[in-house]
Amino acid sequence: MNAKCKNAKANFAFCILHLIERETYVTATILDGRALAMELRAAAQADITSISQKIGRAPGLAVIQVLGDAASTRYVRSIEKLCTTVGARFRLLTLPANAAQVQLDVTIDELNADPATDGILLQLPLPSHLNADAAIMRINHRKDVDGVHPINAGLLAQGRPALVPNTPAGGMELLRRNRIELRGKRAAVIGRSAIVGRPMAQLLIQADATVTICHSRTADLGAVLRECEIVCVAAGRPGLVTAEMIRPGAVVIDFGTNVAADGSLIGDVDFATVAEVAGAITPVPGGTGPVTNVMLIRNLIAAVRL
Ligand code: NAP
């Protein structure tokens, strides 16, 4: 074999090794939230049809919106569209931006008492003159399809059946549907909010993962994350998680939703570099976001059954 031939053989072997390495560690599987959302929507539609036949009416979702926030209006429209698609009854109750707490209370009481309303969604944030905690506490926890009532949070913390916040429920569904093993795995959750970080950590514990919750005071975030096979990020800080913080092959769930300078939507994870190290990763957009809304319908179905 001449030198040129030997060189070509060595180069080929190097390329194959490199490809095997890429196959194993470098090219992450993309966890496609849009495809999953479509599947879940179809399943929800079938459930709603069968429940409607059983109870003689469509499951009802009521949204309370205190006017004044454009993003909130867009979200409410997307919920209305989803309800129409799956066959749920949608009702929107709007209050003026200067509504008094008592008006909000009366609206909640009316919906709590309405037998055709199975789920109540209070659009947050509320204007600063209104007490959001008091309003949430007033919602019948069995109709709390956002999973924000302290009774639902407490039930979840005790590992008991509860209406779970939609975003972490969607994250778990992405993990489950992609057959990602959680039992005995080390998981980190960045963020400790009541709506994403904390419930995500509780759900991972229920799935037998060993969980560390990180937040803005966590010392050496990278050192914690490098220990973990599962990393869930809900900080609202673009570019917070970079490739060197990620263990090769780890599964990365990015809940972050941030608007970049050019107007595009980006997550908390530096997707381009982390996707070269992770085993699987959710993109933004197209990852956790699309699944979140469908989980609301799943909670509505659970609320009817309650
Ligand atoms: P949040 O209430 O502002 O909580 C953010 C959490 O991140 C806090 O616990 C905070 O720590 C922690 N944090 C902030 N900076 C950090 C840093 N440098 N290092 C480590 N931890 C840090 O936000 P949220 O409501 O949970 O939402 C989090 C993100 O998820 C946002 O981007 C939001 O838009 C997105 N989101 C997405 C969906 C979806 O469907 N995908 C739904 C809801 C929210 P401290 O507690 O110490 O302050």
Short mmCIF file of N, CA and C in Angstrom, two decimals, residues 46-180:
data_model
loop_
_atom_site.label_atom_id
_atom_site.label_comp_id
_atom_site.label_asym_id
_atom_site.label_seq_id
_atom_site.Cartn_x
_atom_site.Cartn_y
_atom_site.Cartn_z
N ALA A 46 -61.46 13.93 20.12
CA ALA A 46 -62.20 12.67 20.28
C ALA A 46 -62.76 12.57 21.70
N ASP A 47 -61.95 12.93 22.71
CA ASP A 47 -62.41 12.89 24.11
C ASP A 47 -63.60 13.83 24.31
N ILE A 48 -63.50 15.02 23.74
CA ILE A 48 -64.56 16.02 23.93
C ILE A 48 -65.85 15.55 23.28
N THR A 49 -65.73 14.93 22.11
CA THR A 49 -66.94 14.41 21.45
C THR A 49 -67.62 13.37 22.34
N SER A 50 -66.82 12.47 22.89
CA SER A 50 -67.43 11.39 23.68
C SER A 50 -67.98 11.95 25.01
N ILE A 51 -67.28 12.89 25.63
CA ILE A 51 -67.79 13.49 26.89
C ILE A 51 -69.09 14.26 26.61
N SER A 52 -69.11 15.00 25.49
CA SER A 52 -70.31 15.80 25.17
C SER A 52 -71.53 14.89 25.03
N GLN A 53 -71.31 13.71 24.40
CA GLN A 53 -72.43 12.77 24.26
C GLN A 53 -72.89 12.28 25.63
N LYS A 54 -71.91 12.03 26.51
CA LYS A 54 -72.25 11.50 27.83
C LYS A 54 -72.99 12.52 28.69
N ILE A 55 -72.50 13.77 28.71
CA ILE A 55 -73.10 14.74 29.64
C ILE A 55 -74.16 15.61 28.97
N GLY A 56 -74.35 15.44 27.67
CA GLY A 56 -75.42 16.16 26.97
C GLY A 56 -75.11 17.61 26.67
N ARG A 57 -73.86 17.99 26.79
CA ARG A 57 -73.44 19.36 26.42
C ARG A 57 -71.93 19.34 26.23
N ALA A 58 -71.43 20.38 25.54
CA ALA A 58 -69.98 20.46 25.34
C ALA A 58 -69.31 20.96 26.63
N PRO A 59 -68.12 20.45 26.96
CA PRO A 59 -67.38 21.00 28.10
C PRO A 59 -67.18 22.50 27.89
N GLY A 60 -67.31 23.27 28.97
CA GLY A 60 -67.26 24.74 28.83
C GLY A 60 -66.03 25.35 29.48
N LEU A 61 -65.34 26.18 28.71
CA LEU A 61 -64.21 26.95 29.24
C LEU A 61 -64.60 28.41 29.27
N ALA A 62 -64.38 29.07 30.40
CA ALA A 62 -64.63 30.51 30.49
C ALA A 62 -63.32 31.22 30.77
N VAL A 63 -63.07 32.27 30.01
CA VAL A 63 -61.84 33.06 30.21
C VAL A 63 -62.24 34.44 30.73
N ILE A 64 -61.58 34.85 31.82
CA ILE A 64 -61.81 36.21 32.33
C ILE A 64 -60.61 37.04 31.91
N GLN A 65 -60.89 38.12 31.20
CA GLN A 65 -59.80 38.99 30.75
C GLN A 65 -60.06 40.42 31.20
N VAL A 66 -59.13 40.95 31.95
CA VAL A 66 -59.19 42.38 32.26
C VAL A 66 -58.44 43.08 31.14
N LEU A 67 -59.13 43.94 30.41
CA LEU A 67 -58.59 44.50 29.16
C LEU A 67 -57.34 45.37 29.40
N GLY A 68 -56.56 45.51 28.33
CA GLY A 68 -55.43 46.45 28.41
C GLY A 68 -54.11 45.85 27.94
N ASP A 69 -54.05 44.52 27.76
CA ASP A 69 -52.78 43.90 27.38
C ASP A 69 -52.94 43.21 26.01
N ALA A 70 -52.20 43.73 25.00
CA ALA A 70 -52.37 43.23 23.63
C ALA A 70 -51.96 41.75 23.52
N ALA A 71 -50.86 41.38 24.20
CA ALA A 71 -50.38 39.99 24.13
C ALA A 71 -51.45 39.06 24.69
N SER A 72 -52.10 39.52 25.74
CA SER A 72 -53.15 38.73 26.38
C SER A 72 -54.32 38.51 25.41
N THR A 73 -54.66 39.55 24.66
CA THR A 73 -55.77 39.43 23.69
C THR A 73 -55.43 38.39 22.62
N ARG A 74 -54.17 38.40 22.16
CA ARG A 74 -53.75 37.41 21.14
C ARG A 74 -53.88 36.00 21.71
N TYR A 75 -53.45 35.83 22.96
CA TYR A 75 -53.49 34.51 23.59
C TYR A 75 -54.95 34.03 23.73
N VAL A 76 -55.82 34.95 24.14
CA VAL A 76 -57.23 34.59 24.33
C VAL A 76 -57.83 34.15 22.99
N ARG A 77 -57.47 34.84 21.92
CA ARG A 77 -57.99 34.46 20.59
C ARG A 77 -57.52 33.05 20.22
N SER A 78 -56.25 32.75 20.54
CA SER A 78 -55.74 31.42 20.19
C SER A 78 -56.46 30.34 20.99
N ILE A 79 -56.83 30.66 22.23
CA ILE A 79 -57.57 29.68 23.05
C ILE A 79 -58.98 29.48 22.47
N GLU A 80 -59.59 30.59 22.04
CA GLU A 80 -60.94 30.49 21.46
C GLU A 80 -60.91 29.59 20.22
N LYS A 81 -59.88 29.82 19.38
CA LYS A 81 -59.76 29.04 18.14
C LYS A 81 -59.59 27.54 18.47
N LEU A 82 -58.76 27.29 19.47
CA LEU A 82 -58.52 25.89 19.86
C LEU A 82 -59.81 25.24 20.37
N CYS A 83 -60.55 25.97 21.20
CA CYS A 83 -61.82 25.43 21.73
C CYS A 83 -62.77 25.11 20.57
N THR A 84 -62.85 26.01 19.59
CA THR A 84 -63.73 25.78 18.45
C THR A 84 -63.29 24.52 17.71
N THR A 85 -61.98 24.38 17.51
CA THR A 85 -61.44 23.22 16.79
C THR A 85 -61.81 21.91 17.48
N VAL A 86 -61.66 21.87 18.80
CA VAL A 86 -61.87 20.59 19.49
C VAL A 86 -63.32 20.37 19.92
N GLY A 87 -64.15 21.39 19.76
CA GLY A 87 -65.58 21.24 20.09
C GLY A 87 -65.94 21.60 21.51
N ALA A 88 -65.08 22.38 22.19
CA ALA A 88 -65.42 22.83 23.55
C ALA A 88 -66.16 24.17 23.45
N ARG A 89 -66.98 24.45 24.47
CA ARG A 89 -67.70 25.73 24.49
C ARG A 89 -66.78 26.79 25.08
N PHE A 90 -66.68 27.93 24.40
CA PHE A 90 -65.78 29.00 24.85
C PHE A 90 -66.60 30.21 25.23
N ARG A 91 -66.29 30.80 26.37
CA ARG A 91 -67.00 32.00 26.80
C ARG A 91 -65.95 33.00 27.29
N LEU A 92 -66.02 34.22 26.78
CA LEU A 92 -65.05 35.25 27.21
C LEU A 92 -65.79 36.31 28.01
N LEU A 93 -65.29 36.56 29.23
CA LEU A 93 -65.86 37.62 30.04
C LEU A 93 -64.81 38.71 30.18
N THR A 94 -65.07 39.87 29.60
CA THR A 94 -64.07 40.94 29.66
C THR A 94 -64.49 41.99 30.69
N LEU A 95 -63.49 42.50 31.36
CA LEU A 95 -63.70 43.58 32.33
C LEU A 95 -62.86 44.77 31.89
N PRO A 96 -63.31 45.99 32.16
CA PRO A 96 -62.50 47.14 31.76
C PRO A 96 -61.18 47.20 32.53
N ALA A 97 -60.20 47.89 31.95
CA ALA A 97 -58.87 47.96 32.57
C ALA A 97 -58.93 48.54 33.99
N ASN A 98 -59.96 49.39 34.24
CA ASN A 98 -60.05 50.01 35.58
C ASN A 98 -61.05 49.28 36.49
N ALA A 99 -61.36 48.02 36.14
CA ALA A 99 -62.35 47.26 36.94
C ALA A 99 -61.91 47.17 38.40
N ALA A 100 -62.91 47.19 39.29
CA ALA A 100 -62.60 47.07 40.72
C ALA A 100 -62.52 45.58 41.09
N GLN A 101 -61.83 45.29 42.20
CA GLN A 101 -61.68 43.90 42.65
C GLN A 101 -63.05 43.24 42.83
N VAL A 102 -64.01 44.01 43.30
CA VAL A 102 -65.33 43.42 43.56
C VAL A 102 -65.99 42.93 42.26
N GLN A 103 -65.73 43.65 41.15
CA GLN A 103 -66.29 43.20 39.85
C GLN A 103 -65.66 41.87 39.45
N LEU A 104 -64.35 41.77 39.68
CA LEU A 104 -63.64 40.52 39.37
C LEU A 104 -64.19 39.38 40.24
N ASP A 105 -64.39 39.68 41.52
CA ASP A 105 -64.91 38.68 42.46
C ASP A 105 -66.28 38.17 42.01
N VAL A 106 -67.14 39.11 41.62
CA VAL A 106 -68.51 38.74 41.22
C VAL A 106 -68.45 37.85 39.97
N THR A 107 -67.56 38.20 39.03
CA THR A 107 -67.43 37.40 37.80
C THR A 107 -66.97 35.98 38.14
N ILE A 108 -65.99 35.87 39.01
CA ILE A 108 -65.48 34.54 39.39
C ILE A 108 -66.59 33.74 40.09
N ASP A 109 -67.31 34.41 41.01
CA ASP A 109 -68.38 33.71 41.75
C ASP A 109 -69.44 33.18 40.79
N GLU A 110 -69.76 34.01 39.78
CA GLU A 110 -70.80 33.60 38.82
C GLU A 110 -70.34 32.34 38.06
N LEU A 111 -69.08 32.32 37.66
CA LEU A 111 -68.57 31.17 36.90
C LEU A 111 -68.41 29.94 37.80
N ASN A 112 -68.02 30.16 39.05
CA ASN A 112 -67.92 29.03 39.99
C ASN A 112 -69.28 28.33 40.12
N ALA A 113 -70.35 29.15 40.09
CA ALA A 113 -71.70 28.60 40.30
C ALA A 113 -72.33 28.07 39.02
N ASP A 114 -71.75 28.39 37.87
CA ASP A 114 -72.37 28.02 36.59
C ASP A 114 -72.09 26.54 36.25
N PRO A 115 -73.14 25.70 36.20
CA PRO A 115 -72.90 24.27 35.94
C PRO A 115 -72.38 24.00 34.53
N ALA A 116 -72.56 24.94 33.59
CA ALA A 116 -72.06 24.72 32.21
C ALA A 116 -70.62 25.18 32.03
N THR A 117 -70.04 25.74 33.10
CA THR A 117 -68.62 26.15 33.05
C THR A 117 -67.79 25.13 33.82
N ASP A 118 -66.98 24.39 33.09
CA ASP A 118 -66.15 23.36 33.73
C ASP A 118 -64.76 23.89 34.08
N GLY A 119 -64.29 24.87 33.29
CA GLY A 119 -62.95 25.39 33.51
C GLY A 119 -62.95 26.91 33.49
N ILE A 120 -62.18 27.50 34.41
CA ILE A 120 -62.07 28.97 34.46
C ILE A 120 -60.60 29.34 34.29
N LEU A 121 -60.36 30.25 33.35
CA LEU A 121 -58.99 30.72 33.12
C LEU A 121 -58.96 32.21 33.37
N LEU A 122 -58.21 32.62 34.37
CA LEU A 122 -58.06 34.06 34.64
C LEU A 122 -56.79 34.52 33.94
N GLN A 123 -56.96 35.41 32.96
CA GLN A 123 -55.81 35.88 32.20
C GLN A 123 -54.89 36.74 33.07
N LEU A 124 -53.65 36.33 33.19
CA LEU A 124 -52.65 37.05 33.98
C LEU A 124 -51.60 37.64 33.03
N PRO A 125 -50.92 38.71 33.34
CA PRO A 125 -51.02 39.45 34.60
C PRO A 125 -52.24 40.36 34.63
N LEU A 126 -52.67 40.66 35.87
CA LEU A 126 -53.76 41.62 36.05
C LEU A 126 -53.15 43.00 36.24
N PRO A 127 -53.92 44.06 35.95
CA PRO A 127 -53.42 45.40 36.26
C PRO A 127 -53.01 45.48 37.74
N SER A 128 -52.02 46.33 38.04
CA SER A 128 -51.42 46.30 39.38
C SER A 128 -52.40 46.66 40.50
N HIS A 129 -53.52 47.35 40.18
CA HIS A 129 -54.45 47.71 41.26
C HIS A 129 -55.30 46.51 41.70
N LEU A 130 -55.22 45.41 40.95
CA LEU A 130 -56.02 44.23 41.32
C LEU A 130 -55.14 43.19 42.03
N ASN A 131 -55.76 42.47 42.96
CA ASN A 131 -55.02 41.47 43.73
C ASN A 131 -55.18 40.09 43.06
N ALA A 132 -54.13 39.68 42.32
CA ALA A 132 -54.20 38.43 41.56
C ALA A 132 -54.28 37.22 42.49
N ASP A 133 -53.53 37.25 43.59
CA ASP A 133 -53.54 36.10 44.52
C ASP A 133 -54.94 35.86 45.07
N ALA A 134 -55.61 36.97 45.46
CA ALA A 134 -56.97 36.84 46.01
C ALA A 134 -57.93 36.31 44.95
N ALA A 135 -57.75 36.76 43.71
CA ALA A 135 -58.64 36.31 42.63
C ALA A 135 -58.43 34.82 42.36
N ILE A 136 -57.19 34.38 42.33
CA ILE A 136 -56.88 32.96 42.07
C ILE A 136 -57.48 32.10 43.20
N MET A 137 -57.33 32.57 44.44
CA MET A 137 -57.85 31.82 45.59
C MET A 137 -59.38 31.67 45.52
N ARG A 138 -60.03 32.61 44.85
CA ARG A 138 -61.49 32.61 44.78
C ARG A 138 -62.02 31.59 43.78
N ILE A 139 -61.18 31.22 42.80
CA ILE A 139 -61.62 30.26 41.78
C ILE A 139 -61.80 28.88 42.42
N ASN A 140 -62.91 28.22 42.11
CA ASN A 140 -63.11 26.84 42.57
C ASN A 140 -61.95 25.99 42.02
N HIS A 141 -61.18 25.38 42.91
CA HIS A 141 -59.95 24.70 42.45
C HIS A 141 -60.26 23.54 41.48
N ARG A 142 -61.51 23.05 41.52
CA ARG A 142 -61.87 21.97 40.58
C ARG A 142 -62.09 22.51 39.17
N LYS A 143 -62.21 23.83 39.04
CA LYS A 143 -62.37 24.46 37.72
C LYS A 143 -61.09 25.20 37.30
N ASP A 144 -60.03 25.03 38.09
CA ASP A 144 -58.79 25.79 37.88
C ASP A 144 -57.94 25.12 36.78
N VAL A 145 -58.34 25.33 35.51
CA VAL A 145 -57.68 24.62 34.40
C VAL A 145 -56.27 25.14 34.10
N ASP A 146 -55.88 26.24 34.77
CA ASP A 146 -54.52 26.75 34.62
C ASP A 146 -53.58 26.12 35.67
N GLY A 147 -54.19 25.42 36.63
CA GLY A 147 -53.39 24.75 37.68
C GLY A 147 -52.66 25.71 38.59
N VAL A 148 -53.24 26.90 38.81
CA VAL A 148 -52.53 27.92 39.60
C VAL A 148 -53.05 28.05 41.03
N HIS A 149 -54.20 27.41 41.33
CA HIS A 149 -54.76 27.53 42.68
C HIS A 149 -53.84 26.81 43.68
N PRO A 150 -53.63 27.43 44.87
CA PRO A 150 -52.74 26.78 45.86
C PRO A 150 -53.16 25.35 46.21
N ILE A 151 -54.45 25.04 46.15
CA ILE A 151 -54.86 23.65 46.45
C ILE A 151 -54.28 22.71 45.39
N ASN A 152 -54.34 23.10 44.13
CA ASN A 152 -53.76 22.25 43.08
C ASN A 152 -52.24 22.16 43.23
N ALA A 153 -51.61 23.29 43.57
CA ALA A 153 -50.14 23.27 43.78
C ALA A 153 -49.79 22.34 44.94
N GLY A 154 -50.61 22.40 46.00
CA GLY A 154 -50.36 21.55 47.17
C GLY A 154 -50.55 20.07 46.85
N LEU A 155 -51.63 19.77 46.11
CA LEU A 155 -51.88 18.37 45.72
C LEU A 155 -50.71 17.85 44.88
N LEU A 156 -50.25 18.69 43.95
CA LEU A 156 -49.12 18.28 43.10
C LEU A 156 -47.86 18.04 43.95
N ALA A 157 -47.63 18.95 44.90
CA ALA A 157 -46.44 18.83 45.76
C ALA A 157 -46.49 17.54 46.58
N GLN A 158 -47.73 17.08 46.90
CA GLN A 158 -47.87 15.83 47.66
C GLN A 158 -47.90 14.61 46.75
N GLY A 159 -47.78 14.84 45.44
CA GLY A 159 -47.78 13.72 44.50
C GLY A 159 -49.17 13.15 44.29
N ARG A 160 -50.21 13.97 44.58
CA ARG A 160 -51.60 13.51 44.42
C ARG A 160 -52.18 14.09 43.13
N PRO A 161 -53.26 13.48 42.58
CA PRO A 161 -53.84 13.99 41.34
C PRO A 161 -54.26 15.45 41.49
N ALA A 162 -53.93 16.25 40.49
CA ALA A 162 -54.21 17.69 40.55
C ALA A 162 -54.35 18.22 39.14
N LEU A 163 -54.94 19.41 39.02
CA LEU A 163 -54.89 20.12 37.75
C LEU A 163 -53.54 20.82 37.72
N VAL A 164 -52.72 20.45 36.74
CA VAL A 164 -51.31 20.86 36.71
C VAL A 164 -51.14 22.01 35.71
N PRO A 165 -50.30 23.01 36.02
CA PRO A 165 -50.07 24.10 35.04
C PRO A 165 -49.70 23.55 33.66
N ASN A 166 -50.24 24.20 32.64
CA ASN A 166 -50.16 23.66 31.28
C ASN A 166 -48.74 23.55 30.71
N THR A 167 -47.90 24.53 31.00
CA THR A 167 -46.56 24.53 30.38
C THR A 167 -45.71 23.34 30.86
N PRO A 168 -45.57 23.13 32.18
CA PRO A 168 -44.81 21.95 32.59
C PRO A 168 -45.48 20.63 32.21
N ALA A 169 -46.83 20.62 32.22
CA ALA A 169 -47.52 19.39 31.79
C ALA A 169 -47.14 19.09 30.34
N GLY A 170 -47.04 20.11 29.51
CA GLY A 170 -46.64 19.93 28.11
C GLY A 170 -45.20 19.46 27.99
N GLY A 171 -44.33 20.00 28.84
CA GLY A 171 -42.93 19.56 28.84
C GLY A 171 -42.82 18.07 29.16
N MET A 172 -43.62 17.63 30.15
CA MET A 172 -43.61 16.21 30.52
C MET A 172 -44.13 15.34 29.38
N GLU A 173 -45.15 15.87 28.68
CA GLU A 173 -45.73 15.11 27.57
C GLU A 173 -44.68 14.95 26.45
N LEU A 174 -43.91 16.01 26.21
CA LEU A 174 -42.84 15.91 25.20
C LEU A 174 -41.82 14.84 25.59
N LEU A 175 -41.48 14.80 26.87
CA LEU A 175 -40.52 13.78 27.33
C LEU A 175 -41.11 12.38 27.20
N ARG A 176 -42.37 12.26 27.63
CA ARG A 176 -43.02 10.94 27.63
C ARG A 176 -43.20 10.42 26.20
N ARG A 177 -43.73 11.26 25.32
CA ARG A 177 -44.01 10.82 23.94
C ARG A 177 -42.73 10.49 23.17
N ASN A 178 -41.61 11.09 23.59
CA ASN A 178 -40.35 10.79 22.92
C ASN A 178 -39.58 9.68 23.66
N ARG A 179 -40.30 9.02 24.57
CA ARG A 179 -39.77 7.87 25.31
C ARG A 179 -38.44 8.18 25.99
N ILE A 180 -38.37 9.32 26.61
CA ILE A 180 -37.13 9.68 27.32
C ILE A 180 -37.24 9.17 28.76
#
